CSV table of C-alpha atoms in Angstrom, one decimal:
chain,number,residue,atom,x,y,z
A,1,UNK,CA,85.4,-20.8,-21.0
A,2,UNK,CA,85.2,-24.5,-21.4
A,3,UNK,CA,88.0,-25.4,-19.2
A,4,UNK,CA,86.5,-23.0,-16.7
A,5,UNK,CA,83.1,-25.0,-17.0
A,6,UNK,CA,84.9,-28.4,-16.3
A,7,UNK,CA,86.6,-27.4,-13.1
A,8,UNK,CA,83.1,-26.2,-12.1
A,9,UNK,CA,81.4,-29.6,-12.8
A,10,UNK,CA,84.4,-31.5,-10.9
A,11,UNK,CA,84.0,-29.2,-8.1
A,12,UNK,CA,80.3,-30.3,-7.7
A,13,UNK,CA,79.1,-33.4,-5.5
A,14,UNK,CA,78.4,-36.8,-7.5
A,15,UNK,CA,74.4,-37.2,-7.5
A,16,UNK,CA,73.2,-40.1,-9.2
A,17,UNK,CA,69.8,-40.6,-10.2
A,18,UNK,CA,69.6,-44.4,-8.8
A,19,UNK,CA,65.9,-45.1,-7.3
A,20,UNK,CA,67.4,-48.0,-4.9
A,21,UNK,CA,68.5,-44.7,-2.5
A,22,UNK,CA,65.5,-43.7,-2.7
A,23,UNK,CA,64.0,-44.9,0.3
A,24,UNK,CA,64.0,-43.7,3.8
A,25,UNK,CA,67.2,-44.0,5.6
A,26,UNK,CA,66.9,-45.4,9.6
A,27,UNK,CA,69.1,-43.6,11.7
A,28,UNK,CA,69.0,-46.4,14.1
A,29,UNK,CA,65.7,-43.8,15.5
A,30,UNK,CA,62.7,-46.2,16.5
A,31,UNK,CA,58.9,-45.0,17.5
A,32,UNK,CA,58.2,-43.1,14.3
A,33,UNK,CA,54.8,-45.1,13.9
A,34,UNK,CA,54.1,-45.1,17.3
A,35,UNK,CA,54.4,-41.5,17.3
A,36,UNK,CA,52.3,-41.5,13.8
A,37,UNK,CA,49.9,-43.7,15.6
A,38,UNK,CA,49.8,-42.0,18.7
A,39,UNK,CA,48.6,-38.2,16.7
A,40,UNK,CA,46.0,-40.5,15.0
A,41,UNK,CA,44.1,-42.0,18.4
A,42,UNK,CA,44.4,-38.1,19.8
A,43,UNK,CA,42.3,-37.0,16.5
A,44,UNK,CA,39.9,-39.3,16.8
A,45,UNK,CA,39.1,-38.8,20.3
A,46,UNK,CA,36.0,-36.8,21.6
A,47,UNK,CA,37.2,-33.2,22.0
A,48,UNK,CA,35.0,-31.2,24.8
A,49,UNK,CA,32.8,-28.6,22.4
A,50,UNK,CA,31.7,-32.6,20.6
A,51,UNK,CA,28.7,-32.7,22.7
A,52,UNK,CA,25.4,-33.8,21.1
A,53,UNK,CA,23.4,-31.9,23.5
A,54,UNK,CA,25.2,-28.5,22.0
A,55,UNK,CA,23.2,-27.3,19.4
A,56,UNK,CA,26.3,-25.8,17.3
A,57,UNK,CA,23.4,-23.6,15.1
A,58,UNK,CA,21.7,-22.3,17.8
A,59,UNK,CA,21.8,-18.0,17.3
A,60,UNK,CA,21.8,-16.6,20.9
A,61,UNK,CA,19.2,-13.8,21.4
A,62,UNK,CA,20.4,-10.3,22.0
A,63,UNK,CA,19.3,-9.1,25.5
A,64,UNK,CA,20.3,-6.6,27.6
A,65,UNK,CA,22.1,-9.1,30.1
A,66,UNK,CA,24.0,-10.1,26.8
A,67,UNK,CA,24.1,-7.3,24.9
A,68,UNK,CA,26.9,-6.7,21.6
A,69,UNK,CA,29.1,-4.1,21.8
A,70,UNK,CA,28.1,-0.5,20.9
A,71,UNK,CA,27.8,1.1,17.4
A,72,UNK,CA,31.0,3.2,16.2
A,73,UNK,CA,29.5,5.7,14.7
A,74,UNK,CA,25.9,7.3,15.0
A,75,UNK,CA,22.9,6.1,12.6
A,76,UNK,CA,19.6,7.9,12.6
A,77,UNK,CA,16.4,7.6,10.1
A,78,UNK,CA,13.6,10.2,10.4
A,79,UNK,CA,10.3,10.2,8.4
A,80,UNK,CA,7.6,12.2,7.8
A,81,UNK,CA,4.0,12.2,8.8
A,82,UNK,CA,0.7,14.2,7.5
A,83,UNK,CA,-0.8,16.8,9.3
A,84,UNK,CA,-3.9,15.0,10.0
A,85,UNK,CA,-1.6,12.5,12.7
A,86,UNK,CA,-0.1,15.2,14.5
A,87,UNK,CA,-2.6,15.7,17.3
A,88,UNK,CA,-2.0,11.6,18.2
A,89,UNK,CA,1.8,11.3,17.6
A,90,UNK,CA,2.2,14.2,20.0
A,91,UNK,CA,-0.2,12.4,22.2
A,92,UNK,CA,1.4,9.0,22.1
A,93,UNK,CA,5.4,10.7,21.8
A,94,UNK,CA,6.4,10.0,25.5
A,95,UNK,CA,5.2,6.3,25.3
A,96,UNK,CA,7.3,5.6,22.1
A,97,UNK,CA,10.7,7.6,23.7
A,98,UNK,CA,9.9,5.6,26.9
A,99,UNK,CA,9.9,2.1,25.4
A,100,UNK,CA,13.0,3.0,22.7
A,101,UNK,CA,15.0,4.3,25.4
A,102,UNK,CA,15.1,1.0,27.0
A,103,UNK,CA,17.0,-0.4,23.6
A,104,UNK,CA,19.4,2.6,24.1
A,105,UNK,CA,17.8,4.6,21.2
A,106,UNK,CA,16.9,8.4,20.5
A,107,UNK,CA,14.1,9.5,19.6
A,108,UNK,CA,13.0,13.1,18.2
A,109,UNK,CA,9.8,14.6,16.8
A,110,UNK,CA,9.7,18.0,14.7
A,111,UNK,CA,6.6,19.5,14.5
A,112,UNK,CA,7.6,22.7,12.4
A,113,UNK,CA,9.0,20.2,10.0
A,114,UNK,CA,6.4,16.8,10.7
A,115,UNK,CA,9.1,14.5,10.8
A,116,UNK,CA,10.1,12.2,13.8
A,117,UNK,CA,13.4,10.8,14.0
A,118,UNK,CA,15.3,7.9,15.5
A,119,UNK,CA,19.2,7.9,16.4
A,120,UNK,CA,21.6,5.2,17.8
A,121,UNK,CA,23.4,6.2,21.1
A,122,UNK,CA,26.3,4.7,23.1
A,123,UNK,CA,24.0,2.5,25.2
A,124,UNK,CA,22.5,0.9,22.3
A,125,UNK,CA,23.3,-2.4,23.0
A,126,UNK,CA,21.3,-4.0,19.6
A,127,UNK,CA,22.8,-2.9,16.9
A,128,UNK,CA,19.5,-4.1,14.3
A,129,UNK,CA,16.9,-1.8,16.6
A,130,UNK,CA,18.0,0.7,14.9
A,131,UNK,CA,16.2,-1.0,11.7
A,132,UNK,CA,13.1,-2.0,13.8
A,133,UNK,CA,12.9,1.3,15.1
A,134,UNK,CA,12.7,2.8,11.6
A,135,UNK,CA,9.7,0.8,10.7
A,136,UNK,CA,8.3,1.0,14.1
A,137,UNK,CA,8.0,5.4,13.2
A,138,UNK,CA,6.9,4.2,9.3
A,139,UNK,CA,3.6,2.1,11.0
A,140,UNK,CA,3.0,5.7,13.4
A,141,UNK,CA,3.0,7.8,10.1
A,142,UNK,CA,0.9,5.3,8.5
A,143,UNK,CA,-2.5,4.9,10.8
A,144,UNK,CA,-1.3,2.0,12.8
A,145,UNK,CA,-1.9,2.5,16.2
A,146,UNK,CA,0.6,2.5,19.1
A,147,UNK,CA,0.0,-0.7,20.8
A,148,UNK,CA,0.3,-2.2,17.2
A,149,UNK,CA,3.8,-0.7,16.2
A,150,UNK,CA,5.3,-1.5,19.3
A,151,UNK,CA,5.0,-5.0,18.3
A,152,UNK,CA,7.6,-4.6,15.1
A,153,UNK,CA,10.3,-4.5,17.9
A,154,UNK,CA,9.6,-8.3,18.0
A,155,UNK,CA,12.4,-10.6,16.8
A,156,UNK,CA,9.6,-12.4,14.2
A,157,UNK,CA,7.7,-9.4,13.3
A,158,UNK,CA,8.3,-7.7,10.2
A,159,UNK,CA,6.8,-4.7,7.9
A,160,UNK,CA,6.1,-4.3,4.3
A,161,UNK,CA,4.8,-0.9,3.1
A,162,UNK,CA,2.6,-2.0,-0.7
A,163,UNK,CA,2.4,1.4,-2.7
A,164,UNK,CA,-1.0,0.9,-5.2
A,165,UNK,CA,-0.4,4.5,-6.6
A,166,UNK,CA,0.6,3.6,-10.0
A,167,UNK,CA,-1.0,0.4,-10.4
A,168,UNK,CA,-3.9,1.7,-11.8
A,169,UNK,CA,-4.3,4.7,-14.0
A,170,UNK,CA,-7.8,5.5,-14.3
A,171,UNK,CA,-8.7,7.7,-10.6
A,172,UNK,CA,-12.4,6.1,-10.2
A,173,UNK,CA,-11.5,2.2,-11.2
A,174,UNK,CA,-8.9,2.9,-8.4
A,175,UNK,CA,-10.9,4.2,-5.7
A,176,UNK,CA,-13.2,1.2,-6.5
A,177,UNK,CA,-10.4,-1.7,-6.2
A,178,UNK,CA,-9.3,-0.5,-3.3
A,179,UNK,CA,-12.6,-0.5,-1.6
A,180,UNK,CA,-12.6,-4.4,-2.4
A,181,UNK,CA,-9.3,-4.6,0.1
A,182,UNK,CA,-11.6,-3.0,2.7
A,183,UNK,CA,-15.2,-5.2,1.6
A,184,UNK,CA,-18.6,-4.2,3.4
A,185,UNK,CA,-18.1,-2.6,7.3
A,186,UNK,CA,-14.0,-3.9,6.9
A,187,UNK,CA,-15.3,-7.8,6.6
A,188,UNK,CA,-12.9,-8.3,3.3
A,189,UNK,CA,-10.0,-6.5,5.6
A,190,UNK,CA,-10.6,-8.7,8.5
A,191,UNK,CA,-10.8,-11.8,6.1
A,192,UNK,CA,-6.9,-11.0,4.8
A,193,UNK,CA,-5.6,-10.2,8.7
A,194,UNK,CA,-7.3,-13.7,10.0
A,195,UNK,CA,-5.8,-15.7,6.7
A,196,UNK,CA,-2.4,-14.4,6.4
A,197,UNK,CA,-1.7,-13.6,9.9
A,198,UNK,CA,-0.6,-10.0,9.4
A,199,UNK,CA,-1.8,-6.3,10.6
A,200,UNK,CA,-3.0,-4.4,7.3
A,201,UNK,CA,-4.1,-1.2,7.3
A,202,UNK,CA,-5.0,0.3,3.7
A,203,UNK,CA,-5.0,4.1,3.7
A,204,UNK,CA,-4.7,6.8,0.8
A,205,UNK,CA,-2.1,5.5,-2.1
A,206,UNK,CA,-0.3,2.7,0.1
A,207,UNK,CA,-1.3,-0.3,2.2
A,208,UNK,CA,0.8,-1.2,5.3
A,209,UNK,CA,1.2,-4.8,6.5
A,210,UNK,CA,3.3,-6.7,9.4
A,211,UNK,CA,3.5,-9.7,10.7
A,212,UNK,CA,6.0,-13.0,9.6
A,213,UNK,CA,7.8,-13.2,6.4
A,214,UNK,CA,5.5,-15.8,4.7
A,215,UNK,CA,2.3,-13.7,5.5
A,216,UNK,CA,3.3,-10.4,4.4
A,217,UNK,CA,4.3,-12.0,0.8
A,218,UNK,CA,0.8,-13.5,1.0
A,219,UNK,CA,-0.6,-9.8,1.5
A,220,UNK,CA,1.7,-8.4,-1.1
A,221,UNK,CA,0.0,-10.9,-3.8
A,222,UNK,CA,-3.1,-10.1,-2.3
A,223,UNK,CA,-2.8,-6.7,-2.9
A,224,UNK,CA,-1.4,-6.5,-5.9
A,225,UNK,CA,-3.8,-9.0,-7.4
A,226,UNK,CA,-7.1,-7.2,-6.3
A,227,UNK,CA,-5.4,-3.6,-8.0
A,228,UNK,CA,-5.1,-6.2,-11.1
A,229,UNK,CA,-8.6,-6.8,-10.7
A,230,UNK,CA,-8.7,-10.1,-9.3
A,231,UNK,CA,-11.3,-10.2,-6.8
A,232,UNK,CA,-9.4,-10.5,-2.5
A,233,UNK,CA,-12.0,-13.4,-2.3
A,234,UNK,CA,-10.5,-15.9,-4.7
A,235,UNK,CA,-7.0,-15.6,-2.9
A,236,UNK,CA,-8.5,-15.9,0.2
A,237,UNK,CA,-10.3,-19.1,-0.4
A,238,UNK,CA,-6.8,-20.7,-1.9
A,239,UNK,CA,-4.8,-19.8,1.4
A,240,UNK,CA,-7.7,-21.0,3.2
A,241,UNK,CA,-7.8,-24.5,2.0
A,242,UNK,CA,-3.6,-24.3,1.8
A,243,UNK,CA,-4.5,-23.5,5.8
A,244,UNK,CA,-6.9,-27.0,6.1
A,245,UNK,CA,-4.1,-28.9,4.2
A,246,UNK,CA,-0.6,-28.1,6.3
A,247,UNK,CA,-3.1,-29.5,9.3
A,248,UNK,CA,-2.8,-33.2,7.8
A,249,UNK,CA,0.5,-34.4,7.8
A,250,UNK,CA,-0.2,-37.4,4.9
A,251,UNK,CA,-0.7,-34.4,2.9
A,252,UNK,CA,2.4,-32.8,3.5
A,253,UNK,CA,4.7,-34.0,1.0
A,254,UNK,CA,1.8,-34.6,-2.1
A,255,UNK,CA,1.0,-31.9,-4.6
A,256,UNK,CA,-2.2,-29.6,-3.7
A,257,UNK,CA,-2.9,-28.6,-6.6
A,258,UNK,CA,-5.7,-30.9,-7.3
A,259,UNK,CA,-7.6,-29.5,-4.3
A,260,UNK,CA,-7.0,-25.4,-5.0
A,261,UNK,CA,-9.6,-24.1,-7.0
A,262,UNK,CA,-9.2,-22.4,-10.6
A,263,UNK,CA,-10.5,-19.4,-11.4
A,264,UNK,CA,-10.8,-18.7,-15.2
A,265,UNK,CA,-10.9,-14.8,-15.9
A,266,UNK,CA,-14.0,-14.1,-18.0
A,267,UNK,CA,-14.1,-10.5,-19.7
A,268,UNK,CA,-18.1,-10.2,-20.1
A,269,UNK,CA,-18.7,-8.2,-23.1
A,270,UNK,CA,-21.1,-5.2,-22.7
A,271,UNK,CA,-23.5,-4.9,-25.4
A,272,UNK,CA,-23.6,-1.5,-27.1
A,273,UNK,CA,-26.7,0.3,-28.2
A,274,UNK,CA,-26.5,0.2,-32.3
A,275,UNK,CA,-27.3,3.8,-33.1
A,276,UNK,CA,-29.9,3.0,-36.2
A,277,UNK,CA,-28.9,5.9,-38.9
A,278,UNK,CA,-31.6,7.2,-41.3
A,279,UNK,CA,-31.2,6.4,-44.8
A,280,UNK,CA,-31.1,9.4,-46.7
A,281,UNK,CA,-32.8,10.4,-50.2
A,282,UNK,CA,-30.7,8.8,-53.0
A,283,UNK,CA,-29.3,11.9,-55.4
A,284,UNK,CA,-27.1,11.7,-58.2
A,285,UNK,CA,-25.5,15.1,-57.5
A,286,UNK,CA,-22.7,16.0,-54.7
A,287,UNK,CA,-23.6,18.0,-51.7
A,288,UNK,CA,-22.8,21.7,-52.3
A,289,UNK,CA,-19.4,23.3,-51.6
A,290,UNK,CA,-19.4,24.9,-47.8
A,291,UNK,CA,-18.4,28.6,-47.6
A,292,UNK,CA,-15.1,29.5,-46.6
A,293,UNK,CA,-14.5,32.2,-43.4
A,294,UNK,CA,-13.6,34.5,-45.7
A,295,UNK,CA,-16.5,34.3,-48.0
A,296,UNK,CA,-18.7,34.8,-44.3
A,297,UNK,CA,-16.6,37.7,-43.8
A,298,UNK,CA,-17.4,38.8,-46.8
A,299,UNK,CA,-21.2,38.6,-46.8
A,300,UNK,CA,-20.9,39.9,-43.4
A,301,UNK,CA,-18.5,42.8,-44.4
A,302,UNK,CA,-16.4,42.2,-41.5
A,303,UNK,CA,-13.5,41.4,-44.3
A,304,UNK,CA,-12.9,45.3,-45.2
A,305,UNK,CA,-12.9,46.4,-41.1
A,306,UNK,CA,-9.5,47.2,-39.5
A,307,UNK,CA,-8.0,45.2,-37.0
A,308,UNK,CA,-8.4,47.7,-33.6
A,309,UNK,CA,-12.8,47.2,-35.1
A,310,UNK,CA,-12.9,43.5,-35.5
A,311,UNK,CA,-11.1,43.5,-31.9
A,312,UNK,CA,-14.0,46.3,-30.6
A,313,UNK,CA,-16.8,43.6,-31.8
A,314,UNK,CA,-15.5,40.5,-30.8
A,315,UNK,CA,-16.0,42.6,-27.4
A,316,UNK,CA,-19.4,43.4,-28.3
A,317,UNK,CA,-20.4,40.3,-28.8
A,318,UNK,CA,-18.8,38.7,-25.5
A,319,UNK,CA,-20.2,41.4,-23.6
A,320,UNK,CA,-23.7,40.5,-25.1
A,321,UNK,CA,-22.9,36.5,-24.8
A,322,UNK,CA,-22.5,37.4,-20.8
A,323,UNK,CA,-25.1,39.6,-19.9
A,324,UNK,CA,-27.6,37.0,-21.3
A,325,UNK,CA,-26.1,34.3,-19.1
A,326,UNK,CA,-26.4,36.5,-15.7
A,327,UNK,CA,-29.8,37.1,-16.8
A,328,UNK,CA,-30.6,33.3,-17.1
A,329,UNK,CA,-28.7,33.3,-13.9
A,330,UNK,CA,-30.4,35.9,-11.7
A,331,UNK,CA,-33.6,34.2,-13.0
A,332,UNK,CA,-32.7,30.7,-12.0
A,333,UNK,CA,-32.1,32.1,-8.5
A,334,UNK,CA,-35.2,34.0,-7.9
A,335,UNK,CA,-37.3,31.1,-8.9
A,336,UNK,CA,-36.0,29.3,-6.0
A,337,UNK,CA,-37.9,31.9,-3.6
A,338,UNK,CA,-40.8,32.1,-5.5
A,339,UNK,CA,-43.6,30.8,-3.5
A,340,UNK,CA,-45.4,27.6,-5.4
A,341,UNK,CA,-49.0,28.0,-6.1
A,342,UNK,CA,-50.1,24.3,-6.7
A,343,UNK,CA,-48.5,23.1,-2.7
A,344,UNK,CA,-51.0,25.6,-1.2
A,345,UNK,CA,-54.4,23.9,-2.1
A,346,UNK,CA,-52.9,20.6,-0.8
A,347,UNK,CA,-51.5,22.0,2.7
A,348,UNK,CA,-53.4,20.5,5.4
A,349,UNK,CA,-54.2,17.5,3.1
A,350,UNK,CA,-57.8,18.5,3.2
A,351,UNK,CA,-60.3,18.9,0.3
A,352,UNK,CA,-61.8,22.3,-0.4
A,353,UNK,CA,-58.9,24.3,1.0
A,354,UNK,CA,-58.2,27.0,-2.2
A,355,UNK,CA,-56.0,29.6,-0.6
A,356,UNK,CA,-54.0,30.3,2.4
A,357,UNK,CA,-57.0,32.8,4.2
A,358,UNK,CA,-59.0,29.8,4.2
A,359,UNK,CA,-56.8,26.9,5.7
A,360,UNK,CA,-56.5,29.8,8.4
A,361,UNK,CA,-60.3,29.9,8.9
A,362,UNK,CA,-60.9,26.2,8.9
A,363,UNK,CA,-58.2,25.7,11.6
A,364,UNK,CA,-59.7,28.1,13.8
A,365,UNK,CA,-63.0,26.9,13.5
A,366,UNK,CA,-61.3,23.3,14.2
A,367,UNK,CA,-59.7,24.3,17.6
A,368,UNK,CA,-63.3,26.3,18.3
A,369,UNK,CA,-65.1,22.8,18.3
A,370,UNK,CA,-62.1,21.0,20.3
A,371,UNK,CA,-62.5,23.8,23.1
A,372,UNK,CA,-66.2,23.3,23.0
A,373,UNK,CA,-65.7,19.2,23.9
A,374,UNK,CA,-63.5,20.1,26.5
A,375,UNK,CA,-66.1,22.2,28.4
A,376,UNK,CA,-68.7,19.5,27.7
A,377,UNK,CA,-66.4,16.9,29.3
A,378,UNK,CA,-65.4,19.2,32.2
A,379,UNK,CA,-69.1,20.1,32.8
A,380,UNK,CA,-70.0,16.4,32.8
């Protein structure tokens, strides 16, 4: 095997490890580093698309003169709405399939159901509307009003849907917080929309909101604060000044904090009526022993009477129990008709006037002397 191995060797070329043969062999071929050069200069050079006046980041809106191709495959969203919006969507329903069938969307409303549905089609030529569309049937089920959701087809306008259900547990402290999102005539309402910039309508267990990304997390806080019971006002002040200091641009890049007011949360104690308990007689000796139900039954003798007559006067008894209640009852009723003696000597508001037969007399006597003036007048 070792001989075989030496033949093998011998058969190999000679390579030698020398580094002097190292370098780059000329062939007698000239221009390499013009060539190098060359590919360099054509790098450097201004290609077309370098063109400061193209603005590389630009996003091209989606219109219908450039639209993007069509979905693949069909998506649809539907959503329901309460009974007491039926009358207006149906009202309102060719308006809204008017204006989505110009984005090349379907449209569908259920009344059996009380849903209304939207669906993508072949001519839908923005594939997001479907999205916007969505939220555009949301607002509809939600109290918004037509003109209003239309305006979520926007490119900038977006919607946020606050659910306050579960942030309070107690029924009447929520009913109250909520009112504070509204305020006197809708003032504290109209306060938020002017502030954030944002369409907010608060009805039953959820509070809708749209407008621009930065206001409806302003409304969201908002919200969420006032169910926390932080007063709308003090959040409102804070965005107004915020509002005052993006107008001055030397404020711009300082801290505001300094300027934003700080509202400590006080928790005002109640004070408590002391309930003043009467000192009773000192006695050496414990209170007696109470009786137990079976030493009443005893006394009573209801202890030795089968089950079937303890059942018969429990019955008794209830039957008893009830028919003095309807009597209290029919009682209550009838003195509701009764005629009140004391309001009859002060009808008229006259003195001397004891009984009805009298007032009657006294009035007639009244229109006798008016009819009696007349004449004189007439005669005169």
């Amino acid at each position: 095997m070792a001989a075989t191995r030496k033949t093998r060797d011998k058969d190999l070329p000679d390579v030698s490890m020398d580094t002097s043969s190292s370098k780059p062999q000329d062939d007698g071929v000239e221009g390499d580093g013009e060539g190098r050069k060359k590919f360099r200069r054509n790098k450097k050079r201004d290609m077309p698309w370098d063109d400061p006046s193209i603005d590389k980041w630009k996003i091209e809106p989606v219109t219908a003169d450039n639209p993007l191709p069509p979905p693949l495959e069909e998506s649809s969203f539907a959503v329901l709405f309460p009974k007491y919006r039926e009358k207006y969507i149906r009202e309102v329903w060719p308006l809204v399939s008017k204006t989505l069938r110009q984005y090349g969307i379907a449209c569908e409303l259920n009344l059996l159901e009380g849903s209304m549905t939207v669906k993508t089609t072949r001519k839908t030529w923005d594939p997001f509307i479907i999205i916007k569309s969505r939220d555009m049937i949301k607002l509809l089920s939600r109290s918004f009003s037509v003109e209003k959701a239309f305006r979520i087809l926007e490119d900038n306008m977006y919607c946020d849907i606050i659910k306050i259900k579960n942030l309070v547990r107690n029924r009447e402290r929520f009913v109250k917080r909520r009112q504070r999102l509204i305020g006197p005539n809708g003032a504290t309402l109209k306060a938020i929309e002017l502030v954030t910039g944002c369409y907010v309508m608060v009805q039953g267990n959820t509070v809708s909101a749209m407008g621009s990304i930065k206001g409806l997390k302003h409304v969201r806080k908002l919200v969420e604060d006032c169910m926390n019971n932080v007063h709308p006002i003090y959040n409102i002040k804070t965005l107004m000044i915020k509002k005052e200091l993006q107008k001055d641009d030397k404020m711009k890049s300082e801290n505001w904090d300094r300027f934003l007011p700080k509202f400590k949360k006080k928790n005002v104690k109640r004070k408590k009526k002391k309930k003043i308990k009467e000192k009773k007689a000192y006695t050496p000796f414990p209170p007696a022993q109470l009786p137990r139900k079976v030493d009443k039954e005893l006394e009573s003798g209801e202890y030795f009477l089968s089950k079937e007559q303890k059942e018969q006067s429990a019955k008794s008894k209830r039957s008893l129990e009830n028919a003095k209640k309807g009597l209290k009852r029919k009682r209550e009723r009838a003195a509701e008709f009764v005629v009140p003696t004391s309001n009859i000597a002060t009808m008229g508001g006259k003195k001397g006037a004891k009984s009805a037969k009298e007032l009657a007399i006294k009035i007639k006597n009244g229109q006798k002397t008016k009819n009696r003036k007349k004449a004189k007048d007439f005669l005169a």
